[in-house]
Amino acid sequence: SDSHFPIPIAPSEVDYTIHYPQIFPTCGEVQDSKKIEFADIGCGFGGLLIGLSILFPETLMIGMELRDKVTEYVKERILALRTTNPGQYQNVSVVRTNSMKYIPNFFRKGQLKKMFFLFPDPHFKEKNHRRRVISLQLLDEYAYVLAVGGIIYTITDVEELGEWMKSCLERHPLFEALSAAELQDDPVVKLLSTATEEGQKVARNGGQTYQAVYRRISGYQQ
Ligand code: SAM
């Protein structure tokens, strides 16, 4: 249960020295200068983070994963990569947590530039839809932690879930879809279907995928 893992009481209590020891060798004010900007929600085995770490070496990023063993695996994977590639992969980390409950404990208002929801669990039954990681209610929370202009990336191989995620994003007043040209120009979009373990499995089986990529917009009329 949740009681088995520590939860920071506020974003200021997230210990960056543990997650990014080379970038934050000691506690202190340094921490205020740089913040986590990408979050991979339900990161699984961490393939996306590893790909993003190289694409955005100056950006701090974190995976959030509920399963203990999977989280430990990702930790080990990152440590091994840091050891074999000195100076690299210092900007990536993982935390075991329930993202449906604790996002505001980790990130301040407007802190994040990108959030990822890659191949989330489908929760097919209607009574379990409230367990889906994208919902109108949770989008309020994601809108809160995302900066204006920040982007939510979602992808799934389950058509019904793809439609669900898209319709939630479409109905939410603080998100707008990226244009086809913007999707084309964004190097991250290519990673959605190729970088994660789940994406690779779907690709091997020749499965179709459904993505929805939306921008956090300002709530005020410009
Ligand atoms: N994104 C990865 C990928 O594409 O390979 C993993 C996809 S896997 C189907 C979904 C993951 O979300 C699982 O690892 C699961 O443990 C995690 N998960 C489910 N609910 C979660 C929650 N509330 N908070 C954090 N992680 C969660």
PDB file of C-alpha atoms in Angstrom, residues 88-205:
ATOM      1  CA  GLN A  88      25.662  11.075 -19.049  1.00  0.00           C
ATOM      2  CA  TYR A  89      22.216  10.105 -17.719  1.00  0.00           C
ATOM      3  CA  GLN A  90      22.721  12.394 -14.703  1.00  0.00           C
ATOM      4  CA  ASN A  91      19.492  14.226 -15.491  1.00  0.00           C
ATOM      5  CA  VAL A  92      17.163  11.236 -15.226  1.00  0.00           C
ATOM      6  CA  SER A  93      15.644   9.507 -12.195  1.00  0.00           C
ATOM      7  CA  VAL A  94      12.669   7.502 -11.015  1.00  0.00           C
ATOM      8  CA  VAL A  95      10.423   7.476  -7.977  1.00  0.00           C
ATOM      9  CA  ARG A  96       8.006   4.904  -6.672  1.00  0.00           C
ATOM     10  CA  THR A  97       4.702   6.613  -6.126  1.00  0.00           C
ATOM     11  CA  ASN A  98       1.015   6.638  -6.960  1.00  0.00           C
ATOM     12  CA  SER A  99       0.822   9.407  -9.538  1.00  0.00           C
ATOM     13  CA  MET A 100      -2.954   9.540  -9.264  1.00  0.00           C
ATOM     14  CA  LYS A 101      -2.618  10.782  -5.708  1.00  0.00           C
ATOM     15  CA  TYR A 102       0.650  12.604  -5.306  1.00  0.00           C
ATOM     16  CA  ILE A 103       1.498  14.716  -8.380  1.00  0.00           C
ATOM     17  CA  PRO A 104       1.039  18.016  -6.450  1.00  0.00           C
ATOM     18  CA  ASN A 105       3.438  16.757  -3.760  1.00  0.00           C
ATOM     19  CA  PHE A 106       6.212  16.577  -6.330  1.00  0.00           C
ATOM     20  CA  PHE A 107       5.694  19.557  -8.651  1.00  0.00           C
ATOM     21  CA  ARG A 108       4.812  23.214  -8.203  1.00  0.00           C
ATOM     22  CA  LYS A 109       2.290  25.156 -10.215  1.00  0.00           C
ATOM     23  CA  GLY A 110       3.547  25.596 -13.763  1.00  0.00           C
ATOM     24  CA  GLN A 111       6.746  23.611 -13.141  1.00  0.00           C
ATOM     25  CA  LEU A 112       6.510  20.938 -15.840  1.00  0.00           C
ATOM     26  CA  LYS A 113       7.167  21.393 -19.572  1.00  0.00           C
ATOM     27  CA  LYS A 114       6.204  17.875 -20.621  1.00  0.00           C
ATOM     28  CA  MET A 115       4.139  15.027 -19.164  1.00  0.00           C
ATOM     29  CA  PHE A 116       4.039  11.548 -20.689  1.00  0.00           C
ATOM     30  CA  PHE A 117       1.341   8.869 -20.473  1.00  0.00           C
ATOM     31  CA  LEU A 118       2.606   6.016 -22.625  1.00  0.00           C
ATOM     32  CA  PHE A 119       0.526   2.862 -22.920  1.00  0.00           C
ATOM     33  CA  PRO A 120      -1.303   3.365 -19.603  1.00  0.00           C
ATOM     34  CA  ASP A 121      -3.363   0.519 -18.152  1.00  0.00           C
ATOM     35  CA  PRO A 122      -6.715   0.455 -20.005  1.00  0.00           C
ATOM     36  CA  HIS A 123      -9.165  -0.356 -17.160  1.00  0.00           C
ATOM     37  CA  PHE A 124     -11.787  -1.539 -19.618  1.00  0.00           C
ATOM     38  CA  LYS A 125     -14.812  -1.890 -17.342  1.00  0.00           C
ATOM     39  CA  GLU A 126     -16.965   1.189 -16.964  1.00  0.00           C
ATOM     40  CA  LYS A 127     -16.821   1.035 -13.174  1.00  0.00           C
ATOM     41  CA  ASN A 128     -13.020   1.121 -13.391  1.00  0.00           C
ATOM     42  CA  HIS A 129     -12.810   4.168 -15.666  1.00  0.00           C
ATOM     43  CA  ARG A 130     -12.189   6.270 -12.563  1.00  0.00           C
ATOM     44  CA  ARG A 131      -8.859   4.446 -12.272  1.00  0.00           C
ATOM     45  CA  ARG A 132      -7.662   5.737 -15.631  1.00  0.00           C
ATOM     46  CA  VAL A 133      -4.664   8.058 -15.393  1.00  0.00           C
ATOM     47  CA  ILE A 134      -6.302  10.499 -17.796  1.00  0.00           C
ATOM     48  CA  SER A 135      -9.683  11.877 -16.698  1.00  0.00           C
ATOM     49  CA  LEU A 136     -11.222  15.346 -16.639  1.00  0.00           C
ATOM     50  CA  GLN A 137     -10.515  15.594 -12.905  1.00  0.00           C
ATOM     51  CA  LEU A 138      -6.890  14.540 -13.183  1.00  0.00           C
ATOM     52  CA  LEU A 139      -6.410  16.882 -16.143  1.00  0.00           C
ATOM     53  CA  ASP A 140      -7.160  19.746 -13.737  1.00  0.00           C
ATOM     54  CA  GLU A 141      -4.183  18.591 -11.704  1.00  0.00           C
ATOM     55  CA  TYR A 142      -1.963  18.136 -14.747  1.00  0.00           C
ATOM     56  CA  ALA A 143      -2.967  21.606 -16.000  1.00  0.00           C
ATOM     57  CA  TYR A 144      -1.926  22.977 -12.612  1.00  0.00           C
ATOM     58  CA  VAL A 145       1.593  21.512 -12.651  1.00  0.00           C
ATOM     59  CA  LEU A 146       2.169  22.179 -16.372  1.00  0.00           C
ATOM     60  CA  ALA A 147       3.530  25.521 -17.578  1.00  0.00           C
ATOM     61  CA  VAL A 148       1.456  27.368 -20.168  1.00  0.00           C
ATOM     62  CA  GLY A 149       2.823  25.990 -23.438  1.00  0.00           C
ATOM     63  CA  GLY A 150       3.735  22.680 -21.781  1.00  0.00           C
ATOM     64  CA  ILE A 151       2.728  19.484 -23.546  1.00  0.00           C
ATOM     65  CA  ILE A 152       0.915  16.265 -22.576  1.00  0.00           C
ATOM     66  CA  TYR A 153       1.811  13.243 -24.691  1.00  0.00           C
ATOM     67  CA  THR A 154      -0.443  10.179 -24.663  1.00  0.00           C
ATOM     68  CA  ILE A 155      -0.343   6.958 -26.669  1.00  0.00           C
ATOM     69  CA  THR A 156      -2.062   3.573 -26.427  1.00  0.00           C
ATOM     70  CA  ASP A 157      -2.764   0.504 -28.524  1.00  0.00           C
ATOM     71  CA  VAL A 158      -6.283   0.250 -27.078  1.00  0.00           C
ATOM     72  CA  GLU A 159      -8.597   2.133 -29.431  1.00  0.00           C
ATOM     73  CA  GLU A 160     -11.276   2.783 -26.828  1.00  0.00           C
ATOM     74  CA  LEU A 161      -8.731   4.187 -24.371  1.00  0.00           C
ATOM     75  CA  GLY A 162      -7.222   6.329 -27.121  1.00  0.00           C
ATOM     76  CA  GLU A 163     -10.627   7.853 -27.812  1.00  0.00           C
ATOM     77  CA  TRP A 164     -11.207   8.346 -24.097  1.00  0.00           C
ATOM     78  CA  MET A 165      -7.907  10.184 -23.559  1.00  0.00           C
ATOM     79  CA  LYS A 166      -8.479  12.345 -26.611  1.00  0.00           C
ATOM     80  CA  SER A 167     -12.036  13.228 -25.630  1.00  0.00           C
ATOM     81  CA  CYS A 168     -10.958  14.200 -22.089  1.00  0.00           C
ATOM     82  CA  LEU A 169      -8.224  16.451 -23.484  1.00  0.00           C
ATOM     83  CA  GLU A 170     -10.567  17.863 -26.116  1.00  0.00           C
ATOM     84  CA  ARG A 171     -13.227  18.732 -23.541  1.00  0.00           C
ATOM     85  CA  HIS A 172     -10.843  20.303 -21.053  1.00  0.00           C
ATOM     86  CA  PRO A 173     -10.716  24.104 -21.445  1.00  0.00           C
ATOM     87  CA  LEU A 174      -6.991  24.351 -20.644  1.00  0.00           C
ATOM     88  CA  PHE A 175      -5.709  22.072 -23.428  1.00  0.00           C
ATOM     89  CA  GLU A 176      -5.541  22.337 -27.218  1.00  0.00           C
ATOM     90  CA  ALA A 177      -4.353  19.785 -29.777  1.00  0.00           C
ATOM     91  CA  LEU A 178      -1.012  20.278 -31.514  1.00  0.00           C
ATOM     92  CA  SER A 179      -1.331  20.814 -35.267  1.00  0.00           C
ATOM     93  CA  ALA A 180      -0.131  18.177 -37.726  1.00  0.00           C
ATOM     94  CA  ALA A 181       2.872  20.388 -38.559  1.00  0.00           C
ATOM     95  CA  GLU A 182       3.784  20.756 -34.879  1.00  0.00           C
ATOM     96  CA  LEU A 183       3.573  16.999 -34.373  1.00  0.00           C
ATOM     97  CA  GLN A 184       5.814  16.502 -37.385  1.00  0.00           C
ATOM     98  CA  ASP A 185       8.441  18.923 -36.022  1.00  0.00           C
ATOM     99  CA  ASP A 186       8.509  17.546 -32.477  1.00  0.00           C
ATOM    100  CA  PRO A 187      11.339  14.993 -32.094  1.00  0.00           C
ATOM    101  CA  VAL A 188       9.662  13.593 -28.971  1.00  0.00           C
ATOM    102  CA  VAL A 189       6.595  12.401 -30.900  1.00  0.00           C
ATOM    103  CA  LYS A 190       8.739   9.829 -32.711  1.00  0.00           C
ATOM    104  CA  LEU A 191       9.795   8.340 -29.376  1.00  0.00           C
ATOM    105  CA  LEU A 192       6.231   7.700 -28.212  1.00  0.00           C
ATOM    106  CA  SER A 193       5.758   4.515 -30.211  1.00  0.00           C
ATOM    107  CA  THR A 194       9.395   3.370 -30.274  1.00  0.00           C
ATOM    108  CA  ALA A 195      11.158   4.148 -26.990  1.00  0.00           C
ATOM    109  CA  THR A 196       9.221   2.221 -24.361  1.00  0.00           C
ATOM    110  CA  GLU A 197       9.122  -1.485 -23.720  1.00  0.00           C
ATOM    111  CA  GLU A 198       5.349  -1.550 -24.181  1.00  0.00           C
ATOM    112  CA  GLY A 199       5.603   0.423 -27.446  1.00  0.00           C
ATOM    113  CA  GLN A 200       8.216  -1.998 -28.778  1.00  0.00           C
ATOM    114  CA  LYS A 201       6.007  -4.958 -27.897  1.00  0.00           C
ATOM    115  CA  VAL A 202       3.064  -3.419 -29.735  1.00  0.00           C
ATOM    116  CA  ALA A 203       5.276  -2.645 -32.744  1.00  0.00           C
ATOM    117  CA  ARG A 204       6.629  -6.240 -32.822  1.00  0.00           C
ATOM    118  CA  ASN A 205       3.057  -7.521 -32.928  1.00  0.00           C
TER     119      ASN A 205
END
